[in-house]
Coordinates of C-alpha atoms and ligand atoms in Angstrom, one line a residue:
M19 CA 29.7 -8.6 -7.9
S20 CA 25.7 -8.5 -9.0
V21 CA 23.6 -6.8 -6.7
R22 CA 21.4 -8.9 -4.7
V23 CA 18.7 -6.7 -2.4
R24 CA 16.1 -8.3 0.0
Y25 CA 12.1 -7.0 1.5
A26 CA 12.0 -8.5 4.3
P27 CA 8.0 -8.5 5.9
S28 CA 7.4 -10.0 9.0
P29 CA 3.4 -11.1 8.7
T30 CA 2.3 -9.6 11.7
G31 CA 0.3 -7.7 10.1
L32 CA -1.2 -5.8 6.9
Q33 CA 1.3 -4.7 4.0
H34 CA 1.2 -0.3 4.6
I35 CA 2.7 2.5 3.0
G36 CA 6.6 2.6 4.4
G37 CA 6.8 -1.9 3.5
V38 CA 5.7 -1.6 0.1
R39 CA 8.0 1.9 -0.5
T40 CA 10.6 -0.5 0.8
A41 CA 10.0 -2.9 -1.5
L42 CA 9.4 -0.9 -4.3
F43 CA 12.7 0.9 -4.2
N44 CA 14.1 -3.0 -3.3
Y45 CA 12.3 -4.3 -6.9
F46 CA 13.5 -1.6 -9.2
F47 CA 17.2 -0.8 -7.6
A48 CA 17.6 -5.0 -8.3
R49 CA 16.0 -4.6 -11.8
A50 CA 18.1 -0.5 -12.4
M51 CA 21.6 -3.1 -11.7
G52 CA 20.7 -5.9 -13.0
G53 CA 20.4 -7.8 -10.1
A54 CA 18.2 -9.9 -8.2
F55 CA 15.2 -9.1 -5.7
I56 CA 14.5 -11.3 -2.7
L57 CA 11.2 -11.5 -0.8
R58 CA 12.4 -13.0 3.0
I59 CA 9.8 -14.7 5.4
E60 CA 11.0 -13.6 8.8
D61 CA 8.4 -14.9 10.6
T62 CA 10.3 -16.2 13.7
D63 CA 7.9 -14.7 16.3
R64 CA 5.5 -17.2 17.0
E65 CA 3.5 -15.5 19.0
R66 CA 2.6 -12.5 16.4
Y67 CA 2.3 -14.6 13.7
D68 CA -0.5 -14.0 11.4
P69 CA -1.4 -16.6 8.4
R70 CA -4.0 -13.6 6.8
A71 CA -0.3 -10.6 6.7
L72 CA 0.9 -13.8 5.3
Q73 CA -1.7 -13.8 2.6
D74 CA -1.2 -10.4 2.5
I75 CA 2.1 -9.8 2.0
Y76 CA 0.9 -11.9 -1.8
D77 CA -1.9 -10.1 -3.4
T78 CA 0.0 -6.9 -1.9
F79 CA 2.3 -7.7 -4.6
D80 CA 0.2 -9.3 -7.0
W81 CA -1.6 -6.6 -7.2
L82 CA 1.3 -5.1 -8.1
G83 CA 2.4 -6.6 -10.4
I84 CA 5.6 -6.7 -8.5
S85 CA 7.5 -10.2 -8.0
W86 CA 10.2 -11.5 -6.4
D87 CA 13.0 -13.2 -8.4
E88 CA 13.2 -15.8 -4.9
G89 CA 11.9 -16.4 -2.7
P90 CA 8.2 -18.1 -1.3
R91 CA 6.7 -19.4 -4.4
A92 CA 9.6 -18.7 -7.0
G93 CA 12.8 -21.4 -4.6
G94 CA 15.5 -20.7 -5.8
R95 CA 18.9 -21.7 -4.4
F96 CA 18.8 -19.9 -1.4
G97 CA 15.7 -20.6 0.5
P98 CA 14.0 -21.7 2.2
Y99 CA 12.8 -18.4 2.0
F100 CA 11.2 -18.8 4.9
Q101 CA 13.1 -18.2 8.4
S102 CA 11.0 -20.7 10.4
E103 CA 12.2 -22.5 9.1
R104 CA 15.8 -22.2 9.7
T105 CA 15.9 -22.1 12.5
E106 CA 18.8 -24.6 12.3
L107 CA 21.1 -23.0 11.0
Y108 CA 20.4 -19.8 13.2
R109 CA 20.7 -22.1 16.2
Q110 CA 24.0 -23.5 15.2
Y111 CA 25.4 -20.3 14.0
A112 CA 24.5 -18.8 18.1
E113 CA 26.4 -21.9 19.8
E114 CA 29.6 -21.0 17.5
L115 CA 29.0 -17.5 18.9
V116 CA 29.2 -19.2 22.4
E117 CA 32.1 -21.7 21.6
S118 CA 34.0 -18.6 20.7
G119 CA 33.8 -16.6 23.3
Q120 CA 31.7 -13.1 21.6
G121 CA 28.5 -14.7 23.2
Y122 CA 26.9 -16.5 26.7
Y123 CA 23.9 -18.0 27.9
C124 CA 22.1 -16.2 30.2
F125 CA 19.8 -18.2 32.8
C126 CA 17.8 -15.4 33.9
T127 CA 14.4 -16.2 34.6
S128 CA 12.1 -13.4 33.4
E129 CA 11.0 -13.2 37.1
R130 CA 14.4 -12.2 37.6
L131 CA 14.1 -9.8 34.6
E132 CA 11.2 -8.9 35.2
K133 CA 12.4 -7.0 38.3
L134 CA 15.2 -6.2 36.7
R135 CA 13.2 -4.1 34.2
E136 CA 10.6 -2.4 37.0
S137 CA 14.1 -1.4 38.8
Q138 CA 15.1 0.1 36.3
A139 CA 12.9 1.5 34.6
A140 CA 13.5 4.8 35.5
K141 CA 17.1 4.4 34.3
G142 CA 16.0 2.0 30.7
Q143 CA 19.4 0.7 31.1
G144 CA 18.5 -3.0 30.0
Y145 CA 20.1 -6.0 31.3
D146 CA 22.8 -5.9 34.0
R147 CA 24.6 -8.7 32.3
H148 CA 24.2 -10.8 35.2
C149 CA 25.4 -14.2 33.3
R150 CA 28.2 -12.3 31.5
D151 CA 30.9 -13.9 33.9
I152 CA 29.7 -17.1 34.7
P153 CA 32.6 -19.6 33.8
P154 CA 31.6 -21.4 30.2
E155 CA 32.2 -24.8 31.4
E156 CA 29.7 -23.4 34.3
A157 CA 26.9 -22.8 31.9
R158 CA 28.0 -25.4 29.5
A159 CA 27.0 -28.0 32.8
R160 CA 23.8 -25.7 33.4
R161 CA 22.8 -26.1 30.1
A162 CA 23.3 -30.2 29.9
K163 CA 21.5 -30.8 32.5
G164 CA 17.8 -29.0 30.7
E165 CA 18.1 -25.4 32.7
A166 CA 17.0 -22.7 30.2
C167 CA 18.2 -20.5 28.9
V168 CA 19.0 -18.0 25.9
V169 CA 22.3 -16.4 24.4
R170 CA 23.1 -12.8 23.9
L171 CA 25.5 -11.4 22.4
K172 CA 28.6 -9.5 23.9
I173 CA 28.8 -6.2 23.4
P174 CA 32.2 -4.5 24.1
L175 CA 32.1 -2.8 26.9
E176 CA 34.2 0.1 25.0
G177 CA 34.9 1.9 21.7
S178 CA 32.3 2.4 19.1
T179 CA 31.1 0.8 16.5
S180 CA 30.5 2.1 12.6
F181 CA 29.2 1.3 9.3
Y182 CA 28.6 3.4 6.1
D183 CA 25.0 4.8 5.2
H184 CA 24.9 5.2 1.6
L185 CA 22.6 8.0 1.9
I186 CA 23.8 9.7 5.7
G187 CA 26.8 8.5 5.7
T188 CA 28.8 7.5 8.6
I189 CA 27.0 6.7 11.9
E190 CA 29.2 5.6 14.8
R191 CA 27.4 4.3 18.0
A192 CA 29.9 3.7 21.5
N193 CA 29.1 0.0 22.5
R194 CA 28.1 1.5 26.4
D195 CA 25.3 3.4 24.3
I196 CA 23.6 -0.3 22.3
N197 CA 21.3 -2.0 24.3
P198 CA 24.0 -4.8 26.5
D199 CA 24.3 -8.1 25.4
P200 CA 20.8 -8.5 23.5
V201 CA 19.8 -12.0 22.9
L202 CA 19.9 -13.8 19.8
L203 CA 18.9 -16.9 20.4
K204 CA 15.4 -17.6 23.2
S205 CA 15.0 -19.6 25.0
D206 CA 12.2 -22.0 22.8
G207 CA 15.3 -22.2 20.7
F208 CA 14.1 -19.7 18.3
P209 CA 16.7 -17.1 16.8
T210 CA 15.4 -13.0 17.1
Y211 CA 15.1 -10.9 14.9
H212 CA 18.5 -9.7 14.2
L213 CA 20.4 -13.1 14.5
A214 CA 18.6 -14.2 11.8
N215 CA 17.9 -10.8 10.2
V216 CA 22.4 -11.2 9.7
I217 CA 22.0 -15.0 9.1
D218 CA 20.2 -15.2 6.3
D219 CA 21.3 -11.2 4.7
H220 CA 25.1 -12.7 4.6
F221 CA 24.2 -16.8 4.1
M222 CA 21.8 -15.9 0.9
E223 CA 24.3 -13.5 -0.3
I224 CA 22.7 -9.4 0.6
T225 CA 24.8 -6.7 -1.2
H226 CA 23.0 -3.6 -0.4
I227 CA 20.7 -3.4 2.8
L228 CA 17.8 -1.1 1.5
R229 CA 15.3 -0.1 4.9
A230 CA 12.9 2.0 6.5
Q231 CA 15.6 4.8 8.9
E232 CA 13.5 3.0 12.0
W233 CA 16.6 -0.1 11.9
I234 CA 19.0 2.8 11.4
P235 CA 19.9 1.6 16.1
S236 CA 19.8 -1.8 14.8
G237 CA 23.1 -1.1 12.1
P238 CA 26.0 -1.0 15.0
L239 CA 24.7 -4.4 16.7
H240 CA 24.3 -5.8 13.5
I241 CA 28.0 -5.2 12.4
L242 CA 29.3 -6.6 15.5
L243 CA 27.1 -9.5 14.7
Y244 CA 29.1 -9.2 11.7
D245 CA 32.2 -8.5 12.9
A246 CA 32.1 -11.5 15.3
F247 CA 30.9 -14.2 12.6
G248 CA 34.0 -12.8 10.9
W249 CA 31.9 -11.4 8.4
K250 CA 32.1 -8.6 6.0
P251 CA 28.1 -6.7 6.1
P252 CA 26.3 -5.6 3.0
E253 CA 25.7 -1.9 1.8
Y254 CA 23.7 -0.3 3.5
C255 CA 21.3 2.4 2.7
H256 CA 18.8 3.8 5.3
L257 CA 15.7 5.3 3.6
P258 CA 14.0 8.4 4.4
M259 CA 11.0 9.0 6.8
V260 CA 7.3 9.0 5.7
M261 CA 5.2 11.5 7.1
G262 CA 1.9 12.6 7.2
E263 CA 1.2 16.3 7.0
D264 CA 2.0 17.2 10.0
G265 CA 5.4 15.8 10.3
Q266 CA 4.2 12.9 12.3
K267 CA 4.8 9.8 11.5
L268 CA 2.8 9.0 8.7
S269 CA 0.3 6.2 10.6
K270 CA -3.5 5.3 10.7
R271 CA -4.5 9.2 12.2
H272 CA -3.7 10.2 8.6
G273 CA -5.3 8.1 6.5
S274 CA -5.6 5.3 5.1
T275 CA -1.8 3.5 5.1
S276 CA -2.7 -0.2 4.8
L277 CA -2.8 -1.4 1.1
V278 CA -5.8 -3.4 1.4
E279 CA -7.3 0.5 1.9
F280 CA -6.4 2.0 -0.9
R281 CA -7.2 -1.8 -3.1
S282 CA -10.8 -1.4 -2.2
G283 CA -10.9 2.2 -2.0
G284 CA -10.4 2.4 -6.1
Y285 CA -6.5 3.2 -6.4
L286 CA -5.0 1.7 -9.0
P287 CA -1.7 -0.1 -8.3
E288 CA 0.1 1.7 -11.3
A289 CA -0.8 5.2 -9.8
I290 CA -0.3 3.5 -6.0
I291 CA 3.8 2.6 -7.1
N292 CA 3.9 6.4 -9.3
Y293 CA 2.5 8.0 -6.1
V294 CA 4.9 5.7 -3.5
S295 CA 8.2 6.3 -6.1
L296 CA 8.1 9.6 -5.3
L297 CA 8.5 9.1 -1.6
G298 CA 12.2 9.8 -1.0
W299 CA 13.3 9.5 -4.6
S300 CA 13.0 11.5 -7.4
Y301 CA 13.9 11.5 -11.1
D302 CA 14.5 15.8 -11.7
D303 CA 13.1 18.6 -10.7
S304 CA 10.2 18.4 -13.3
R305 CA 9.4 15.0 -13.9
Q306 CA 6.2 13.2 -11.8
M307 CA 5.2 10.5 -14.3
F308 CA 6.6 7.3 -13.9
S309 CA 4.9 3.8 -14.9
K310 CA 6.8 1.2 -13.4
A311 CA 8.9 -0.1 -16.2
D312 CA 10.5 3.6 -16.3
L313 CA 10.8 2.6 -13.1
E314 CA 13.1 -0.4 -13.7
K315 CA 14.9 1.5 -15.2
L316 CA 16.0 4.8 -14.1
F317 CA 15.8 3.9 -10.3
T318 CA 19.6 4.8 -9.1
L319 CA 20.1 5.3 -5.3
E320 CA 22.1 8.6 -6.0
K321 CA 17.9 10.4 -6.5
L322 CA 17.2 9.5 -2.9
N323 CA 16.4 13.2 -0.4
K324 CA 18.3 12.6 2.3
A325 CA 14.5 14.7 4.3
A326 CA 12.4 12.9 4.9
A327 CA 9.2 12.8 2.9
V328 CA 5.2 14.1 3.3
F329 CA 2.9 11.4 2.0
D330 CA -0.2 14.1 0.5
Y331 CA -3.1 11.8 0.6
K332 CA -3.9 14.8 -2.3
K333 CA -1.3 14.2 -4.8
L334 CA -2.1 10.5 -5.1
E335 CA -5.7 11.5 -5.7
W336 CA -4.4 13.6 -8.3
F337 CA -2.2 10.7 -9.3
N338 CA -5.2 7.8 -9.3
G339 CA -7.0 10.3 -11.1
V340 CA -4.7 11.0 -14.3
Y341 CA -4.1 6.6 -14.3
I342 CA -7.9 6.3 -14.0
R343 CA -7.9 8.3 -17.9
E344 CA -4.9 6.7 -19.2
R345 CA -7.0 3.2 -18.9
S346 CA -7.9 2.1 -21.8
D347 CA -11.9 1.0 -21.9
G348 CA -11.4 -2.0 -21.9
A349 CA -9.2 -2.2 -19.2
L350 CA -11.3 0.1 -16.4
Q351 CA -14.4 -1.3 -17.3
A352 CA -12.6 -4.5 -16.1
E353 CA -11.3 -2.6 -12.7
L354 CA -15.1 -1.2 -12.5
M355 CA -17.5 -4.4 -12.4
P356 CA -16.5 -5.5 -9.9
F357 CA -17.3 -2.3 -7.5
L358 CA -20.5 -2.3 -9.3
Q359 CA -20.7 -6.2 -8.2
R360 CA -19.6 -5.4 -4.5
A361 CA -22.4 -2.1 -4.5
G362 CA -25.4 -4.6 -5.7
I363 CA -25.9 -3.2 -8.9
A364 CA -24.1 -5.3 -10.8
G365 CA -24.8 -9.9 -11.2
T366 CA -22.3 -12.0 -10.3
P367 CA -21.3 -13.0 -13.0
A368 CA -22.0 -9.7 -15.2
S369 CA -24.8 -10.0 -17.9
A370 CA -23.6 -9.3 -21.2
E371 CA -25.9 -6.4 -21.1
E372 CA -24.1 -5.2 -18.0
E373 CA -21.0 -5.6 -19.9
K374 CA -22.3 -3.8 -22.8
L375 CA -23.6 -0.9 -20.6
L376 CA -20.6 -1.2 -18.0
F377 CA -18.9 -0.3 -20.9
D378 CA -20.9 2.2 -22.9
A379 CA -20.8 4.3 -20.1
L380 CA -17.2 4.4 -19.8
P381 CA -17.5 7.6 -21.9
I382 CA -19.1 9.6 -19.4
I383 CA -18.4 9.0 -16.7
K384 CA -14.6 8.8 -16.5
E385 CA -13.7 11.7 -16.7
R386 CA -15.1 12.9 -13.6
L387 CA -13.7 9.3 -11.2
R388 CA -11.7 10.3 -9.1
F389 CA -11.5 6.6 -7.7
L390 CA -13.2 3.5 -9.2
T391 CA -16.0 3.4 -6.2
D392 CA -17.0 7.1 -6.9
A393 CA -18.8 4.6 -10.4
P394 CA -21.1 3.0 -8.9
E395 CA -23.4 5.8 -8.0
M396 CA -22.1 7.1 -10.5
V397 CA -24.6 5.0 -12.7
R398 CA -26.6 3.2 -10.5
F399 CA -30.2 4.7 -12.4
L400 CA -28.0 2.9 -15.5
F401 CA -29.4 -0.2 -14.2
K402 CA -31.3 0.3 -12.3
D403 CA -34.3 2.4 -11.6
V404 CA -33.2 5.5 -10.4
P405 CA -33.1 6.1 -6.2
A406 CA -36.2 7.9 -4.6
Y407 CA -36.2 11.7 -4.7
T408 CA -38.0 14.5 -3.5
A409 CA -40.7 16.4 -5.6
E410 CA -39.0 19.3 -4.0
E411 CA -35.7 18.6 -6.0
L412 CA -37.1 18.5 -8.4
L413 CA -38.5 22.3 -8.6
P414 CA -35.5 24.4 -9.9
K415 CA -35.3 27.7 -8.0
K416 CA -38.3 29.9 -7.1
M417 CA -40.2 28.1 -9.2
G418 CA -44.1 25.3 -7.2
A419 CA -44.7 21.9 -8.5
E420 CA -47.3 23.1 -11.5
E421 CA -45.2 25.9 -13.6
T422 CA -42.5 22.5 -12.3
A423 CA -45.1 20.5 -14.1
K424 CA -45.3 22.1 -16.7
I425 CA -42.9 22.7 -17.9
L426 CA -41.8 18.5 -17.8
T427 CA -44.8 17.8 -19.9
E428 CA -43.8 20.5 -22.5
V429 CA -39.8 18.9 -21.9
K430 CA -41.8 15.9 -22.9
S431 CA -44.1 16.5 -26.3
L432 CA -40.6 17.9 -27.3
M433 CA -38.4 14.9 -26.7
F434 CA -41.3 12.3 -27.7
P435 CA -43.4 14.5 -30.0
A436 CA -47.0 12.2 -32.0
D437 CA -45.1 13.3 -35.3
G438 CA -41.8 13.7 -35.8
K439 CA -38.1 13.4 -35.1
N440 CA -37.9 12.9 -31.7
F441 CA -34.5 13.2 -29.8
F442 CA -33.2 9.9 -29.4
D443 CA -33.3 10.6 -33.5
K444 CA -31.9 14.3 -33.7
T445 CA -27.9 15.0 -32.9
D446 CA -26.9 16.7 -29.7
E447 CA -27.4 20.2 -31.5
E448 CA -30.6 20.0 -32.3
N449 CA -31.8 18.4 -29.3
E450 CA -29.6 21.5 -27.4
A451 CA -31.7 24.0 -30.0
A452 CA -35.1 22.7 -29.4
F453 CA -34.4 22.9 -25.5
R454 CA -32.8 26.1 -26.4
A455 CA -35.8 27.2 -28.0
L456 CA -38.3 26.0 -26.5
A457 CA -36.8 28.0 -22.6
E458 CA -37.6 30.8 -24.8
R459 CA -41.0 30.2 -25.8
L460 CA -41.3 29.3 -21.7
G461 CA -39.5 32.5 -20.6
T462 CA -37.4 30.4 -18.6
K463 CA -33.9 29.7 -18.8
L464 CA -32.6 26.8 -19.7
G465 CA -31.3 25.8 -16.4
S466 CA -35.2 25.3 -16.1
V467 CA -36.4 23.1 -18.7
L468 CA -33.4 20.3 -18.0
G469 CA -33.3 21.6 -14.1
P470 CA -35.9 19.1 -13.5
L471 CA -36.0 16.3 -16.8
R472 CA -31.9 15.9 -14.8
V473 CA -34.2 15.4 -11.5
A474 CA -35.8 12.9 -13.7
V475 CA -34.5 10.5 -15.3
T476 CA -31.2 10.3 -12.9
G477 CA -33.4 10.7 -10.2
S478 CA -30.2 13.3 -8.3
R479 CA -29.4 16.9 -8.8
V480 CA -26.0 15.7 -10.4
S481 CA -25.8 13.1 -12.5
P482 CA -23.1 12.7 -15.9
P483 CA -23.5 14.7 -19.0
L484 CA -27.4 15.1 -19.8
F485 CA -28.0 13.8 -23.7
E486 CA -24.9 11.2 -23.1
S487 CA -27.1 9.6 -20.3
I488 CA -30.5 9.5 -21.6
R489 CA -29.4 7.8 -24.6
L490 CA -27.5 5.6 -23.1
V491 CA -30.6 5.4 -20.6
G492 CA -33.3 5.0 -23.9
K493 CA -36.3 5.6 -25.0
D494 CA -39.7 4.0 -22.9
K495 CA -37.2 4.2 -19.5
T496 CA -37.1 7.2 -19.8
A497 CA -40.2 8.4 -21.2
A498 CA -41.5 6.3 -18.0
R499 CA -38.9 8.0 -15.7
I500 CA -40.5 11.8 -17.4
E501 CA -44.1 10.3 -16.5
A502 CA -42.7 9.3 -13.3
A503 CA -41.7 12.7 -12.0
L504 CA -45.4 13.7 -12.9
R505 CA -47.0 12.2 -11.2
L506 CA -44.9 13.5 -7.8
L507 CA -45.4 16.8 -9.4
A508 CA -49.6 16.1 -8.8
Ligands
LIG3 N1 11.5 -8.3 9.6 C1 12.3 -6.8 9.4 C2 10.7 -5.6 9.3 O1 9.5 -6.5 9.2 C3 13.2 -6.7 8.6 C4 13.6 -5.0 8.8 C5 15.0 -5.4 7.4 O2 15.3 -4.9 6.3 O3 15.7 -5.3 8.0 O4 10.7 -4.6 8.4
ZN4 ZN1 21.4 -13.1 32.7

């Protein structure tokens, strides 16, 4: 029997780290086992449905380069893959449960249920099984007359229900502790999560359920549903929790959690895939670099960890830097250009000159990038005028304006002599030797000579390597920027 797994998001919010981890583990498990990965959209909660959330599912996985074998856009022989298009099936099976006496119609009004909740609030007991024992003929008659009703599952009053979880082992629950008679079909004819989820996993021939541990409490209830239908449940593997550094479940309080935020925050998909795959899974004690292709071969359930995983933003940042440096210049340039455009540094579309300038700047910024978003400020001085700076910023430590102007004037004549080789005709070694000699002649340090020059050319005391930066800025602009600095000092 070949493996069939699914990721079953509800389109109610943005894809976040937890969901993406679930999707990736299902995807890698399917690939490694030569099975199928299915995307199913659990969109039966019409109140919380948000079309932007559906688009976000597509965007997120397109960006990550993760595709599904069956599902929306892909099709497949077990479709439709939107639960909202399968309501007839759920209705039919809910009726079947009523027919076999394992489910029943509940006619309680929302007012009654509301009161019940209030009166029981302290006890938290849930539904009181008020309609469980209405004689079936009576219930059918009331329903036929058009009385609004839901279908509930009869949870056995005694005994217990258990299932085996790959990671955790046997999970057993006394039936009396299970949510008393959960709703399966709502009065609007839409199923609840439990009914639709179980029916689809059965008919889509899902073999393994890999999902977050927050779904464990639903496990016994689902087992009871499989039993009621006479179906064999899939195998279960509830994935380790993902926590923030403080041991609380990862949430917005800890930092970005949605994938759009990571994407606009300048992370590369390779870094996300690599890091997220290590949240609760490890190959061995030492290896930590894994490409998508590696994980498609190496992923196994046996290597899942029981312990909760801690989401470490610094570690992800580290991975991001590694993958930025691993990108070819061409690929990195393509990733970076949109960030320059958004920052208003390059045009949309970018001109050929801008493309070339960014490409040429890569060698001096690549090493320093932690995020793609770092790039615009690093290269701004190449694309635009130098950002405004104050005269104070030009001054080396313990030096006044006059002295600095004198140094900068010397620097200028050294770089652009009336005759002889200028800065751009010399090698970096020759230039460095010349600046050192100048510093010595002026009785100051090399830093005091290069500092004002750096601010003049780049507008900042921190910049990419100075000589390379000057070469990219070019002769005329460099000379003009030194002039401008001298005017400011005067
Ligand atoms: N629709 C559920 C969710 O949003 C699916 C849970 C499951 O995998 O069973 O996570
Ligand atoms: Zn009722």
